[in-house]
Amino acid sequence: MSSTKTWDWWRGDADWSTPAGRLLRAFFDGLPTDRRFHFILFGSAPLQLTLNRTWTSADVDFFSDDDEDHHERIRRLGLGKGQADLYLEPGYRLSFRTTPLMAERAKIVSLGQVTVTIPHPLDILIAKLARLDAKDLLAFRRVIDLTGHPTQEELLQELRNAVDLFRPAFDDESPNLYPGNSVRLWRELWQAPLDVGQDIVAPALARRRAGYGDPPPDYRRSLVDGLGTSESRS
């Protein structure tokens, strides 16, 4: 049986001579040499590093796997916002919301005492659904133009795997834009409708229930009960 996965179209080879690559190398060269570091990239920099070196971005987003705060170190190196045309934008693990498959298909690169995790383009794109402004929508178009992926069915499968991204926001959070932005993405890219509940949430929850060993819903009993309730009200 073939072990080919639907995301094997990405090799993940990083070009460190790109603008993002050079900026990151300058940061890595300024780190202490008596300890190891592990950084995870997100935003558009991974697309420039691994798909097309002409991909433009104003900053390079990353976070440390232990959520260490690197703002002061970046400022001392002159690599922060307001210090360089292309600058480093350090974040935290919670800054990057994407699919649970991210670690499985990411590219891991070692550069001296630094380990870098470069997420797959699928995980980069899905994270962009949190906002989906004009440049995020352009990122979807460019990745599809460059690779032919993701297709509608591939992206549907990925969003079902990431169904928890579609949960309502906490009371003190901004509204969750994943549902509405997914509908807009389908309309913009494929001129097709998307029903988040029926096309993403319901199949994902059905698979989750099956994985737990829960019996399937008794749709016939639900229908009979519903009809009985309707008759009692008439």
PDB file of C-alpha atoms in Angstrom:
ATOM      1  CA  MET A   1       0.000   0.000   0.000  1.00  0.00           C
ATOM      2  CA  SER A   2       1.353   3.439  -0.903  1.00  0.00           C
ATOM      3  CA  SER A   3       2.271   5.776   1.974  1.00  0.00           C
ATOM      4  CA  THR A   4       1.802   8.874  -0.169  1.00  0.00           C
ATOM      5  CA  LYS A   5      -0.075  11.584   1.669  1.00  0.00           C
ATOM      6  CA  THR A   6      -2.156  14.378   0.184  1.00  0.00           C
ATOM      7  CA  TRP A   7       0.419  16.919   1.370  1.00  0.00           C
ATOM      8  CA  ASP A   8       3.507  15.277  -0.195  1.00  0.00           C
ATOM      9  CA  TRP A   9       3.608  17.922  -2.943  1.00  0.00           C
ATOM     10  CA  TRP A  10       5.791  20.124  -0.694  1.00  0.00           C
ATOM     11  CA  ARG A  11       9.468  19.241  -0.274  1.00  0.00           C
ATOM     12  CA  GLY A  12      10.144  21.941   2.294  1.00  0.00           C
ATOM     13  CA  ASP A  13      13.721  22.710   1.233  1.00  0.00           C
ATOM     14  CA  ALA A  14      14.624  26.110   2.679  1.00  0.00           C
ATOM     15  CA  ASP A  15      16.563  28.753   0.743  1.00  0.00           C
ATOM     16  CA  TRP A  16      18.465  30.690   3.420  1.00  0.00           C
ATOM     17  CA  SER A  17      19.696  33.226   0.848  1.00  0.00           C
ATOM     18  CA  THR A  18      16.195  34.722   0.636  1.00  0.00           C
ATOM     19  CA  PRO A  19      15.522  38.002   2.492  1.00  0.00           C
ATOM     20  CA  ALA A  20      13.710  36.107   5.266  1.00  0.00           C
ATOM     21  CA  GLY A  21      16.495  33.544   5.414  1.00  0.00           C
ATOM     22  CA  ARG A  22      19.232  36.164   5.715  1.00  0.00           C
ATOM     23  CA  LEU A  23      17.314  37.998   8.444  1.00  0.00           C
ATOM     24  CA  LEU A  24      16.862  34.819  10.430  1.00  0.00           C
ATOM     25  CA  ARG A  25      20.523  33.860  10.030  1.00  0.00           C
ATOM     26  CA  ALA A  26      21.560  37.290  11.333  1.00  0.00           C
ATOM     27  CA  PHE A  27      19.365  36.678  14.391  1.00  0.00           C
ATOM     28  CA  PHE A  28      20.711  33.170  14.920  1.00  0.00           C
ATOM     29  CA  ASP A  29      24.298  34.431  14.687  1.00  0.00           C
ATOM     30  CA  GLY A  30      23.548  36.851  17.523  1.00  0.00           C
ATOM     31  CA  LEU A  31      22.251  34.175  19.912  1.00  0.00           C
ATOM     32  CA  PRO A  32      24.291  32.799  22.832  1.00  0.00           C
ATOM     33  CA  THR A  33      26.310  29.761  21.818  1.00  0.00           C
ATOM     34  CA  ASP A  34      26.165  27.981  25.182  1.00  0.00           C
ATOM     35  CA  ARG A  35      22.619  26.700  24.796  1.00  0.00           C
ATOM     36  CA  ARG A  36      20.232  25.366  22.165  1.00  0.00           C
ATOM     37  CA  PHE A  37      17.234  27.187  20.702  1.00  0.00           C
ATOM     38  CA  HIS A  38      14.152  25.941  18.860  1.00  0.00           C
ATOM     39  CA  PHE A  39      12.047  28.348  16.818  1.00  0.00           C
ATOM     40  CA  ILE A  40       8.814  27.787  14.893  1.00  0.00           C
ATOM     41  CA  LEU A  41       8.148  30.036  11.903  1.00  0.00           C
ATOM     42  CA  PHE A  42       4.707  31.178  10.796  1.00  0.00           C
ATOM     43  CA  GLY A  43       3.203  33.949   8.674  1.00  0.00           C
ATOM     44  CA  SER A  44       4.434  34.275   5.086  1.00  0.00           C
ATOM     45  CA  ALA A  45       8.174  33.762   5.645  1.00  0.00           C
ATOM     46  CA  PRO A  46       7.957  29.954   5.241  1.00  0.00           C
ATOM     47  CA  LEU A  47       6.366  30.485   1.815  1.00  0.00           C
ATOM     48  CA  GLN A  48       9.268  32.700   0.747  1.00  0.00           C
ATOM     49  CA  LEU A  49      11.819  30.252   2.153  1.00  0.00           C
ATOM     50  CA  THR A  50      10.399  27.119   0.534  1.00  0.00           C
ATOM     51  CA  LEU A  51       8.158  28.020  -2.419  1.00  0.00           C
ATOM     52  CA  ASN A  52       9.188  31.266  -4.083  1.00  0.00           C
ATOM     53  CA  ARG A  53      12.031  33.569  -3.046  1.00  0.00           C
ATOM     54  CA  THR A  54      10.248  36.569  -4.597  1.00  0.00           C
ATOM     55  CA  TRP A  55       7.381  36.244  -2.094  1.00  0.00           C
ATOM     56  CA  THR A  56       7.220  39.566  -0.277  1.00  0.00           C
ATOM     57  CA  SER A  57       6.464  40.155   3.384  1.00  0.00           C
ATOM     58  CA  ALA A  58       7.088  43.067   5.731  1.00  0.00           C
ATOM     59  CA  ASP A  59       8.142  40.873   8.640  1.00  0.00           C
ATOM     60  CA  VAL A  60       9.216  37.404   9.706  1.00  0.00           C
ATOM     61  CA  ASP A  61       6.985  35.847  12.353  1.00  0.00           C
ATOM     62  CA  PHE A  62       8.297  33.231  14.747  1.00  0.00           C
ATOM     63  CA  PHE A  63       8.034  31.988  18.300  1.00  0.00           C
ATOM     64  CA  SER A  64      10.247  29.978  20.600  1.00  0.00           C
ATOM     65  CA  ASP A  65       9.044  26.501  21.533  1.00  0.00           C
ATOM     66  CA  ASP A  66       9.350  27.452  25.216  1.00  0.00           C
ATOM     67  CA  ASP A  67       7.640  30.843  24.630  1.00  0.00           C
ATOM     68  CA  GLU A  68      10.787  32.749  25.601  1.00  0.00           C
ATOM     69  CA  ASP A  69      10.448  36.492  24.989  1.00  0.00           C
ATOM     70  CA  HIS A  70      13.024  37.606  22.380  1.00  0.00           C
ATOM     71  CA  HIS A  71      11.915  41.230  21.928  1.00  0.00           C
ATOM     72  CA  GLU A  72      14.858  42.743  23.793  1.00  0.00           C
ATOM     73  CA  ARG A  73      17.443  40.557  22.062  1.00  0.00           C
ATOM     74  CA  ILE A  74      15.992  41.483  18.654  1.00  0.00           C
ATOM     75  CA  ARG A  75      16.083  45.163  19.556  1.00  0.00           C
ATOM     76  CA  ARG A  76      19.755  44.941  20.581  1.00  0.00           C
ATOM     77  CA  LEU A  77      20.600  43.298  17.262  1.00  0.00           C
ATOM     78  CA  GLY A  78      18.757  46.037  15.321  1.00  0.00           C
ATOM     79  CA  LEU A  79      16.401  43.536  13.674  1.00  0.00           C
ATOM     80  CA  GLY A  80      13.058  44.712  15.060  1.00  0.00           C
ATOM     81  CA  LYS A  81      10.184  46.793  13.810  1.00  0.00           C
ATOM     82  CA  GLY A  82      11.319  50.309  12.954  1.00  0.00           C
ATOM     83  CA  GLN A  83      14.951  49.171  12.783  1.00  0.00           C
ATOM     84  CA  ALA A  84      14.951  47.376   9.415  1.00  0.00           C
ATOM     85  CA  ASP A  85      12.814  47.296   6.272  1.00  0.00           C
ATOM     86  CA  LEU A  86      12.282  43.568   6.810  1.00  0.00           C
ATOM     87  CA  TYR A  87      12.105  42.898  10.525  1.00  0.00           C
ATOM     88  CA  LEU A  88      11.567  40.096  13.017  1.00  0.00           C
ATOM     89  CA  GLU A  89       8.180  39.893  14.738  1.00  0.00           C
ATOM     90  CA  PRO A  90       8.434  37.533  17.723  1.00  0.00           C
ATOM     91  CA  GLY A  91       5.227  35.961  18.932  1.00  0.00           C
ATOM     92  CA  TYR A  92       4.071  33.142  21.151  1.00  0.00           C
ATOM     93  CA  ARG A  93       2.726  29.653  20.646  1.00  0.00           C
ATOM     94  CA  LEU A  94      -0.850  30.920  20.922  1.00  0.00           C
ATOM     95  CA  SER A  95      -0.138  33.349  18.059  1.00  0.00           C
ATOM     96  CA  PHE A  96      -0.242  30.460  15.558  1.00  0.00           C
ATOM     97  CA  ARG A  97      -3.581  28.657  15.327  1.00  0.00           C
ATOM     98  CA  THR A  98      -3.635  25.932  12.719  1.00  0.00           C
ATOM     99  CA  THR A  99      -4.223  22.195  12.232  1.00  0.00           C
ATOM    100  CA  PRO A 100      -3.187  19.409  14.634  1.00  0.00           C
ATOM    101  CA  LEU A 101      -1.155  17.895  11.771  1.00  0.00           C
ATOM    102  CA  MET A 102       1.327  20.777  11.756  1.00  0.00           C
ATOM    103  CA  ALA A 103       4.132  18.955  13.597  1.00  0.00           C
ATOM    104  CA  GLU A 104       3.714  15.784  11.524  1.00  0.00           C
ATOM    105  CA  ARG A 105       4.391  17.415   8.158  1.00  0.00           C
ATOM    106  CA  ALA A 106       6.657  20.341   9.084  1.00  0.00           C
ATOM    107  CA  LYS A 107      10.260  20.586   7.928  1.00  0.00           C
ATOM    108  CA  ILE A 108      12.836  20.527  10.753  1.00  0.00           C
ATOM    109  CA  VAL A 109      16.166  22.228  10.025  1.00  0.00           C
ATOM    110  CA  SER A 110      19.253  22.403  12.262  1.00  0.00           C
ATOM    111  CA  LEU A 111      21.599  25.388  11.968  1.00  0.00           C
ATOM    112  CA  GLY A 112      24.330  25.147  14.582  1.00  0.00           C
ATOM    113  CA  GLN A 113      22.719  25.371  18.021  1.00  0.00           C
ATOM    114  CA  VAL A 114      19.394  26.428  16.478  1.00  0.00           C
ATOM    115  CA  THR A 115      16.570  24.130  15.364  1.00  0.00           C
ATOM    116  CA  VAL A 116      13.932  25.656  13.109  1.00  0.00           C
ATOM    117  CA  THR A 117      10.478  24.221  12.414  1.00  0.00           C
ATOM    118  CA  ILE A 118       9.078  25.349   9.056  1.00  0.00           C
ATOM    119  CA  PRO A 119       5.364  24.526   8.792  1.00  0.00           C
ATOM    120  CA  HIS A 120       3.827  23.081   5.645  1.00  0.00           C
ATOM    121  CA  PRO A 121       2.097  25.642   3.386  1.00  0.00           C
ATOM    122  CA  LEU A 122      -1.259  24.049   4.263  1.00  0.00           C
ATOM    123  CA  ASP A 123      -0.785  24.953   7.905  1.00  0.00           C
ATOM    124  CA  ILE A 124       0.402  28.447   7.027  1.00  0.00           C
ATOM    125  CA  LEU A 125      -2.661  29.038   4.845  1.00  0.00           C
ATOM    126  CA  ILE A 126      -5.158  27.678   7.354  1.00  0.00           C
ATOM    127  CA  ALA A 127      -3.756  29.997  10.013  1.00  0.00           C
ATOM    128  CA  LYS A 128      -4.427  32.906   7.638  1.00  0.00           C
ATOM    129  CA  LEU A 129      -8.159  32.149   7.797  1.00  0.00           C
ATOM    130  CA  ALA A 130      -8.190  33.813  11.211  1.00  0.00           C
ATOM    131  CA  ARG A 131      -7.984  37.143   9.388  1.00  0.00           C
ATOM    132  CA  LEU A 132      -8.110  36.590   5.585  1.00  0.00           C
ATOM    133  CA  ASP A 133      -7.361  40.113   4.480  1.00  0.00           C
ATOM    134  CA  ALA A 134      -6.346  40.885   0.890  1.00  0.00           C
ATOM    135  CA  LYS A 135      -2.755  39.655   1.231  1.00  0.00           C
ATOM    136  CA  ASP A 136      -3.912  36.455   2.939  1.00  0.00           C
ATOM    137  CA  LEU A 137      -6.322  35.720   0.109  1.00  0.00           C
ATOM    138  CA  LEU A 138      -3.494  36.424  -2.342  1.00  0.00           C
ATOM    139  CA  ALA A 139      -1.356  33.870  -0.477  1.00  0.00           C
ATOM    140  CA  PHE A 140      -3.955  31.168  -1.138  1.00  0.00           C
ATOM    141  CA  ARG A 141      -4.052  32.073  -4.829  1.00  0.00           C
ATOM    142  CA  ARG A 142      -0.270  32.106  -5.183  1.00  0.00           C
ATOM    143  CA  VAL A 143       0.268  28.772  -3.449  1.00  0.00           C
ATOM    144  CA  ILE A 144      -2.361  27.173  -5.685  1.00  0.00           C
ATOM    145  CA  ASP A 145      -0.794  28.779  -8.781  1.00  0.00           C
ATOM    146  CA  LEU A 146       2.670  27.523  -7.787  1.00  0.00           C
ATOM    147  CA  THR A 147       1.756  23.994  -6.687  1.00  0.00           C
ATOM    148  CA  GLY A 148      -1.781  23.142  -7.809  1.00  0.00           C
ATOM    149  CA  HIS A 149      -2.671  22.622  -4.144  1.00  0.00           C
ATOM    150  CA  PRO A 150      -4.724  22.661  -2.055  1.00  0.00           C
ATOM    151  CA  THR A 151      -7.715  21.542  -4.075  1.00  0.00           C
ATOM    152  CA  GLN A 152     -11.219  22.076  -2.709  1.00  0.00           C
ATOM    153  CA  GLU A 153     -11.402  18.514  -1.416  1.00  0.00           C
ATOM    154  CA  GLU A 154      -7.929  18.677   0.137  1.00  0.00           C
ATOM    155  CA  LEU A 155      -8.749  21.882   1.966  1.00  0.00           C
ATOM    156  CA  LEU A 156     -12.102  20.515   3.137  1.00  0.00           C
ATOM    157  CA  GLN A 157     -10.307  17.516   4.610  1.00  0.00           C
ATOM    158  CA  GLU A 158      -7.768  19.754   6.323  1.00  0.00           C
ATOM    159  CA  LEU A 159     -10.463  21.969   7.837  1.00  0.00           C
ATOM    160  CA  ARG A 160     -12.342  18.927   9.116  1.00  0.00           C
ATOM    161  CA  ASN A 161      -9.130  17.829  10.827  1.00  0.00           C
ATOM    162  CA  ALA A 162      -8.973  21.313  12.360  1.00  0.00           C
ATOM    163  CA  VAL A 163     -12.657  21.456  13.333  1.00  0.00           C
ATOM    164  CA  ASP A 164     -11.912  22.966  16.756  1.00  0.00           C
ATOM    165  CA  LEU A 165     -10.855  26.179  15.001  1.00  0.00           C
ATOM    166  CA  PHE A 166     -14.567  26.694  14.293  1.00  0.00           C
ATOM    167  CA  ARG A 167     -15.673  26.732  17.933  1.00  0.00           C
ATOM    168  CA  PRO A 168     -17.242  29.969  19.203  1.00  0.00           C
ATOM    169  CA  ALA A 169     -14.820  32.497  20.654  1.00  0.00           C
ATOM    170  CA  PHE A 170     -14.459  33.012  24.394  1.00  0.00           C
ATOM    171  CA  ASP A 171     -16.520  35.817  25.865  1.00  0.00           C
ATOM    172  CA  ASP A 172     -13.590  38.259  26.051  1.00  0.00           C
ATOM    173  CA  GLU A 173     -12.176  37.371  22.619  1.00  0.00           C
ATOM    174  CA  SER A 174     -12.794  38.963  19.280  1.00  0.00           C
ATOM    175  CA  PRO A 175     -15.382  37.027  17.221  1.00  0.00           C
ATOM    176  CA  ASN A 176     -14.160  33.814  15.626  1.00  0.00           C
ATOM    177  CA  LEU A 177     -13.765  34.655  11.932  1.00  0.00           C
ATOM    178  CA  TYR A 178     -12.854  31.159  10.717  1.00  0.00           C
ATOM    179  CA  PRO A 179     -16.430  30.195   9.692  1.00  0.00           C
ATOM    180  CA  GLY A 180     -17.218  33.371   7.754  1.00  0.00           C
ATOM    181  CA  ASN A 181     -13.764  33.600   6.221  1.00  0.00           C
ATOM    182  CA  SER A 182     -13.929  29.994   5.039  1.00  0.00           C
ATOM    183  CA  VAL A 183     -17.217  30.731   3.278  1.00  0.00           C
ATOM    184  CA  ARG A 184     -15.649  33.803   1.689  1.00  0.00           C
ATOM    185  CA  LEU A 185     -12.564  31.838   0.622  1.00  0.00           C
ATOM    186  CA  TRP A 186     -14.682  29.247  -1.199  1.00  0.00           C
ATOM    187  CA  ARG A 187     -16.604  31.975  -2.970  1.00  0.00           C
ATOM    188  CA  GLU A 188     -13.424  33.844  -3.983  1.00  0.00           C
ATOM    189  CA  LEU A 189     -11.291  30.886  -5.051  1.00  0.00           C
ATOM    190  CA  TRP A 190     -13.775  28.441  -6.496  1.00  0.00           C
ATOM    191  CA  GLN A 191     -16.980  30.488  -6.947  1.00  0.00           C
ATOM    192  CA  ALA A 192     -18.694  27.782  -4.920  1.00  0.00           C
ATOM    193  CA  PRO A 193     -20.865  27.747  -1.788  1.00  0.00           C
ATOM    194  CA  LEU A 194     -19.644  26.317   1.500  1.00  0.00           C
ATOM    195  CA  ASP A 195     -21.857  25.295   4.401  1.00  0.00           C
ATOM    196  CA  VAL A 196     -19.482  25.181   7.371  1.00  0.00           C
ATOM    197  CA  GLY A 197     -21.891  23.176   9.512  1.00  0.00           C
ATOM    198  CA  GLN A 198     -22.715  20.538   6.900  1.00  0.00           C
ATOM    199  CA  ASP A 199     -19.434  20.431   4.947  1.00  0.00           C
ATOM    200  CA  ILE A 200     -16.898  20.728   7.781  1.00  0.00           C
ATOM    201  CA  VAL A 201     -18.299  20.425  11.290  1.00  0.00           C
ATOM    202  CA  ALA A 202     -20.797  17.558  10.872  1.00  0.00           C
ATOM    203  CA  PRO A 203     -18.405  15.156   9.066  1.00  0.00           C
ATOM    204  CA  ALA A 204     -15.616  15.955  11.522  1.00  0.00           C
ATOM    205  CA  LEU A 205     -17.784  15.319  14.581  1.00  0.00           C
ATOM    206  CA  ALA A 206     -19.139  12.122  13.055  1.00  0.00           C
ATOM    207  CA  ARG A 207     -15.594  10.861  12.590  1.00  0.00           C
ATOM    208  CA  ARG A 208     -14.711  11.908  16.139  1.00  0.00           C
ATOM    209  CA  ARG A 209     -17.687   9.997  17.535  1.00  0.00           C
ATOM    210  CA  ALA A 210     -16.736   6.932  15.502  1.00  0.00           C
ATOM    211  CA  GLY A 211     -13.207   7.172  16.853  1.00  0.00           C
ATOM    212  CA  TYR A 212     -14.562   7.178  20.399  1.00  0.00           C
ATOM    213  CA  GLY A 213     -16.621   4.086  19.593  1.00  0.00           C
ATOM    214  CA  ASP A 214     -19.923   5.899  20.096  1.00  0.00           C
ATOM    215  CA  PRO A 215     -22.902   4.323  18.317  1.00  0.00           C
ATOM    216  CA  PRO A 216     -24.218   6.290  15.350  1.00  0.00           C
ATOM    217  CA  PRO A 217     -27.282   8.440  16.014  1.00  0.00           C
ATOM    218  CA  ASP A 218     -30.642   6.703  15.626  1.00  0.00           C
ATOM    219  CA  TYR A 219     -32.003   8.988  12.923  1.00  0.00           C
ATOM    220  CA  ARG A 220     -35.183   6.893  12.537  1.00  0.00           C
ATOM    221  CA  ARG A 221     -35.970   7.169  16.254  1.00  0.00           C
ATOM    222  CA  SER A 222     -35.264  10.914  16.146  1.00  0.00           C
ATOM    223  CA  LEU A 223     -37.668  11.273  13.232  1.00  0.00           C
ATOM    224  CA  VAL A 224     -40.412   9.277  14.973  1.00  0.00           C
ATOM    225  CA  ASP A 225     -39.964  11.238  18.188  1.00  0.00           C
ATOM    226  CA  GLY A 226     -40.087  14.482  16.226  1.00  0.00           C
ATOM    227  CA  LEU A 227     -43.276  13.495  14.472  1.00  0.00           C
ATOM    228  CA  GLY A 228     -44.837  12.454  17.773  1.00  0.00           C
ATOM    229  CA  THR A 229     -43.990  15.790  19.305  1.00  0.00           C
ATOM    230  CA  SER A 230     -45.480  17.633  16.325  1.00  0.00           C
ATOM    231  CA  GLU A 231     -48.734  15.623  16.518  1.00  0.00           C
ATOM    232  CA  SER A 232     -49.097  16.273  20.231  1.00  0.00           C
ATOM    233  CA  ARG A 233     -48.960  19.997  19.563  1.00  0.00           C
ATOM    234  CA  SER A 234     -51.550  19.933  16.758  1.00  0.00           C
TER     235      SER A 234
END
